[in-house]
Short mmCIF file of C-alpha atoms and ligand atoms in Angstrom, two decimals:
data_model
loop_
_atom_site.label_atom_id
_atom_site.label_comp_id
_atom_site.label_asym_id
_atom_site.label_seq_id
_atom_site.Cartn_x
_atom_site.Cartn_y
_atom_site.Cartn_z
CA LEU A 188 0.00 0.00 0.00
CA MET A 189 1.19 3.51 -0.85
CA PHE A 190 -0.58 4.94 2.21
CA GLY A 191 1.46 7.66 3.88
CA LYS A 192 4.42 7.17 1.60
CA THR A 193 5.74 10.00 -0.48
CA ARG A 194 7.81 9.71 -3.61
CA PRO A 195 9.19 12.12 -6.20
CA CYS A 196 6.50 13.15 -8.58
CA ASN A 197 6.15 15.77 -11.31
CA PHE A 198 2.42 16.22 -11.07
CA ALA A 199 -0.06 17.21 -8.39
CA ALA A 200 -0.68 14.22 -6.14
CA VAL A 201 -2.44 13.52 -2.90
CA PRO A 202 -0.54 10.42 -1.72
CA GLU A 203 -3.32 9.09 0.55
CA ARG A 204 -6.02 9.30 -2.11
CA GLY A 205 -4.21 8.84 -5.40
CA LEU A 206 -3.80 11.46 -8.09
CA ALA A 207 -6.04 14.50 -7.88
CA GLU A 208 -5.05 15.61 -11.33
CA VAL A 209 -4.03 13.69 -14.44
CA ASN A 210 -2.57 15.39 -17.49
CA VAL A 211 -3.27 13.56 -20.73
CA VAL A 212 -1.39 14.54 -23.89
CA LEU A 213 -2.67 13.54 -27.34
CA LEU A 214 0.03 13.03 -29.98
CA GLY A 215 -0.10 11.96 -33.61
CA VAL A 216 0.04 13.36 -37.14
CA THR A 217 -2.36 16.02 -38.38
CA GLY A 218 -5.69 14.53 -39.39
CA CYS A 219 -5.64 11.37 -37.26
CA GLY A 220 -8.47 12.75 -35.12
CA LYS A 221 -6.86 14.06 -31.91
CA SER A 222 -9.18 17.07 -31.73
CA ALA A 223 -12.28 15.03 -32.61
CA LEU A 224 -11.42 12.55 -29.82
CA THR A 225 -10.78 15.38 -27.35
CA VAL A 226 -14.06 17.09 -28.18
CA LYS A 227 -15.94 13.79 -28.01
CA PHE A 228 -14.55 13.07 -24.56
CA LEU A 229 -15.35 16.58 -23.31
CA THR A 230 -18.78 17.07 -24.90
CA ARG A 231 -20.01 13.62 -26.04
CA ARG A 232 -20.36 15.13 -29.49
CA PHE A 233 -18.55 14.59 -32.76
CA ILE A 234 -17.42 17.86 -34.32
CA SER A 235 -16.25 17.06 -37.85
CA GLU A 236 -14.45 20.31 -38.68
CA TYR A 237 -11.89 21.47 -36.19
CA ASP A 238 -9.06 23.99 -36.70
CA PRO A 239 -6.01 21.77 -37.39
CA HIS A 240 -3.62 24.43 -36.01
CA LEU A 241 -5.39 24.89 -32.70
CA GLU A 242 -3.53 23.50 -29.71
CA ASP A 243 -5.05 23.88 -26.28
CA ILE A 244 -5.48 22.35 -22.84
CA TYR A 245 -8.98 21.43 -21.67
CA SER A 246 -10.15 20.28 -18.29
CA SER A 247 -12.85 17.87 -17.19
CA GLU A 248 -13.91 16.67 -13.75
CA GLU A 249 -14.29 12.90 -13.90
CA VAL A 250 -14.92 10.05 -11.53
CA VAL A 251 -12.78 7.00 -12.29
CA ASP A 252 -13.21 3.91 -10.10
CA GLN A 253 -15.23 5.95 -7.57
CA GLN A 254 -12.39 8.46 -7.22
CA PRO A 255 -12.74 12.04 -8.42
CA VAL A 256 -10.02 13.36 -10.70
CA VAL A 257 -9.45 16.46 -12.78
CA VAL A 258 -8.41 15.31 -16.23
CA LYS A 259 -6.47 17.92 -18.20
CA VAL A 260 -6.26 17.17 -21.90
CA MET A 261 -3.61 18.72 -24.13
CA ASP A 262 -4.75 18.45 -27.72
CA THR A 263 -1.46 19.02 -29.56
CA ALA A 264 -1.20 20.31 -33.12
CA ASP A 265 2.34 19.61 -34.34
CA GLN A 266 2.56 20.17 -38.06
CA ASP A 267 5.61 18.00 -38.87
CA GLY A 268 6.30 15.29 -36.32
CA PRO A 269 7.37 15.86 -32.72
CA VAL A 270 8.77 19.37 -32.26
CA ASN A 271 9.23 21.37 -29.04
CA SER A 272 8.25 18.31 -27.07
CA GLU A 273 9.53 19.99 -23.85
CA ARG A 274 6.14 21.69 -23.59
CA TYR A 275 4.46 18.40 -22.71
CA LEU A 276 7.15 15.85 -21.83
CA THR A 277 7.36 16.57 -18.11
CA TRP A 278 3.79 17.90 -17.89
CA ALA A 279 2.21 14.65 -19.08
CA SER A 280 1.01 12.00 -16.68
CA ALA A 281 -0.14 9.86 -19.65
CA PHE A 282 0.22 9.94 -23.43
CA LEU A 283 -2.38 8.94 -26.01
CA VAL A 284 -0.57 8.33 -29.28
CA VAL A 285 -3.16 8.34 -32.05
CA TYR A 286 -3.22 7.12 -35.65
CA SER A 287 -6.01 6.56 -38.11
CA ILE A 288 -6.74 2.94 -39.08
CA ASP A 289 -7.63 4.06 -42.63
CA ASP A 290 -4.31 5.83 -43.16
CA ARG A 291 -1.06 3.88 -43.23
CA LYS A 292 0.96 7.12 -43.21
CA SER A 293 -0.56 8.13 -39.90
CA PHE A 294 0.52 4.77 -38.50
CA GLU A 295 4.12 5.29 -39.68
CA GLY A 296 3.87 8.89 -38.47
CA CYS A 297 2.83 7.94 -34.95
CA GLN A 298 6.06 6.03 -34.32
CA PRO A 299 8.27 9.10 -33.74
CA TYR A 300 5.67 10.14 -31.15
CA LEU A 301 5.94 6.78 -29.41
CA GLN A 302 9.70 7.30 -29.33
CA THR A 303 9.28 10.81 -27.93
CA ALA A 304 6.87 9.58 -25.27
CA SER A 305 9.31 6.83 -24.30
CA LEU A 306 11.80 9.56 -23.29
CA GLN A 307 9.65 9.63 -20.14
CA PRO A 308 9.84 5.95 -19.20
CA GLU A 309 7.69 6.39 -16.08
CA THR A 310 4.83 7.95 -18.01
CA PRO A 311 2.26 5.47 -19.36
CA VAL A 312 1.40 5.45 -23.06
CA ILE A 313 -1.72 4.22 -24.83
CA LEU A 314 -1.63 3.56 -28.57
CA LEU A 315 -4.96 4.42 -30.15
CA GLY A 316 -6.18 3.47 -33.62
CA ASN A 317 -8.94 5.98 -34.44
CA LYS A 318 -11.65 6.06 -37.15
CA LEU A 319 -12.86 2.52 -36.51
CA ASP A 320 -16.05 3.48 -38.37
CA MET A 321 -13.86 3.48 -41.52
CA ASP A 322 -13.19 -0.25 -41.18
CA ARG A 323 -14.06 -0.81 -44.85
CA TYR A 324 -11.11 1.38 -45.83
CA ARG A 325 -8.74 -0.02 -43.25
CA GLN A 326 -5.02 0.25 -44.11
CA VAL A 327 -3.65 -0.79 -40.72
CA SER A 328 -4.64 -4.19 -39.35
CA LYS A 329 -5.51 -4.62 -35.71
CA ALA A 330 -2.56 -7.04 -35.49
CA ASP A 331 -0.16 -4.32 -36.70
CA GLY A 332 -1.47 -1.88 -34.10
CA SER A 333 -1.23 -4.50 -31.41
CA ALA A 334 2.33 -5.49 -32.41
CA LEU A 335 3.51 -1.87 -32.34
CA ALA A 336 1.96 -1.42 -28.91
CA SER A 337 3.75 -4.46 -27.53
CA ARG A 338 7.02 -3.21 -28.99
CA PHE A 339 6.62 -0.05 -26.91
CA GLY A 340 5.06 -1.82 -23.96
CA CYS A 341 1.84 0.15 -24.08
CA LEU A 342 -1.88 -0.54 -24.08
CA PHE A 343 -3.75 -0.56 -27.38
CA PHE A 344 -7.32 0.29 -28.35
CA GLU A 345 -9.24 0.99 -31.52
CA VAL A 346 -12.05 3.56 -31.35
CA SER A 347 -13.99 6.03 -33.40
CA ALA A 348 -14.51 9.67 -32.50
CA CYS A 349 -17.83 9.61 -34.36
CA LEU A 350 -19.36 6.47 -32.86
CA ASP A 351 -20.29 5.79 -29.22
CA PHE A 352 -19.11 8.10 -26.46
CA LEU A 353 -18.49 5.33 -23.92
CA SER A 354 -15.64 3.65 -25.76
CA VAL A 355 -13.88 7.01 -26.15
CA GLN A 356 -14.46 7.81 -22.48
CA ARG A 357 -13.10 4.36 -21.59
CA VAL A 358 -9.75 5.16 -23.22
CA PHE A 359 -9.33 8.41 -21.28
CA HIS A 360 -10.33 6.67 -18.05
CA GLU A 361 -7.82 3.92 -18.76
CA ALA A 362 -5.16 6.63 -19.11
CA VAL A 363 -6.16 7.87 -15.63
CA ARG A 364 -5.86 4.35 -14.20
CA GLU A 365 -2.44 3.88 -15.78
CA ALA A 366 -1.26 7.26 -14.45
CA ARG A 367 -2.50 6.40 -10.96
CA ARG A 368 -0.53 3.15 -11.05
CA GLU A 369 2.73 4.99 -11.63
P1 GDP B 120 -6.26 16.18 -35.68
O1 GDP B 120 -5.47 16.95 -36.70
O2 GDP B 120 -5.51 14.96 -35.23
O3 GDP B 120 -6.72 17.03 -34.54
O4 GDP B 120 -7.55 15.62 -36.44
P2 GDP B 120 -9.06 16.18 -36.39
O5 GDP B 120 -9.70 15.85 -35.11
O6 GDP B 120 -9.07 17.61 -36.80
O7 GDP B 120 -9.74 15.26 -37.50
C1 GDP B 120 -9.25 15.26 -38.86
C2 GDP B 120 -10.36 14.83 -39.80
O8 GDP B 120 -10.73 13.48 -39.50
C3 GDP B 120 -11.64 15.66 -39.65
O9 GDP B 120 -12.21 15.82 -40.93
C4 GDP B 120 -12.52 14.80 -38.76
O10 GDP B 120 -13.88 15.03 -39.02
C5 GDP B 120 -12.11 13.41 -39.18
N1 GDP B 120 -12.27 12.44 -38.09
C6 GDP B 120 -11.78 12.51 -36.82
N2 GDP B 120 -12.08 11.41 -36.12
C7 GDP B 120 -12.80 10.62 -36.94
C8 GDP B 120 -13.38 9.32 -36.80
O11 GDP B 120 -13.34 8.66 -35.77
N3 GDP B 120 -14.02 8.83 -37.91
C9 GDP B 120 -14.10 9.51 -39.08
N4 GDP B 120 -14.75 8.95 -40.10
N5 GDP B 120 -13.56 10.73 -39.25
C10 GDP B 120 -12.91 11.26 -38.19
MG1 MG B 121 -6.33 19.03 -34.04
#
């Protein structure tokens, strides 16, 4: 049990009750659906047109496993691969690295982000194949996603920002659980 123990930590923590705040950073190439996933999680709605250059941090009060937590979401908007990663590397308590299952290039393009995230070995990473509703046009098999995730030792899910809210929420809540475990 962690009760009463303190340990070095780069995010706000209440040791007796787990993390009070979890900072989730979404990474991936332009167009993979980071903003759509963020908006879906925050509003339960799918917004199809979202400014691709807009980067911001949003906040949502959640209850995960009966414990309240403030989830801060940084929806990044890198234009050409990971640049200026200092802005989120130490801030993050979990990374969601996103690609689009109907776009092989986005899958190749997510790998530098996995490498960047692994510069923080204590910070959990979830690999996320988005646009599951585009299954008919799939260019990345589930097995390929799963294999990449095991290579980086991270969890793996496939979702769609335009289908049900609960499976998108589940991914963010899983990020909270992983961050709490660290
Ligand atoms: P970002 O650059 O990673 O923030 O990507 P956006 O969230 O702006 O999404 C890029 C494009 O993909 C937009 O036209 C979205 O409407 C579309 N999109 C995002 N998520 C999904 C999804 O789950 N399914 C489908 N079909 N389109 C999506
Ligand atoms: Mg965006």
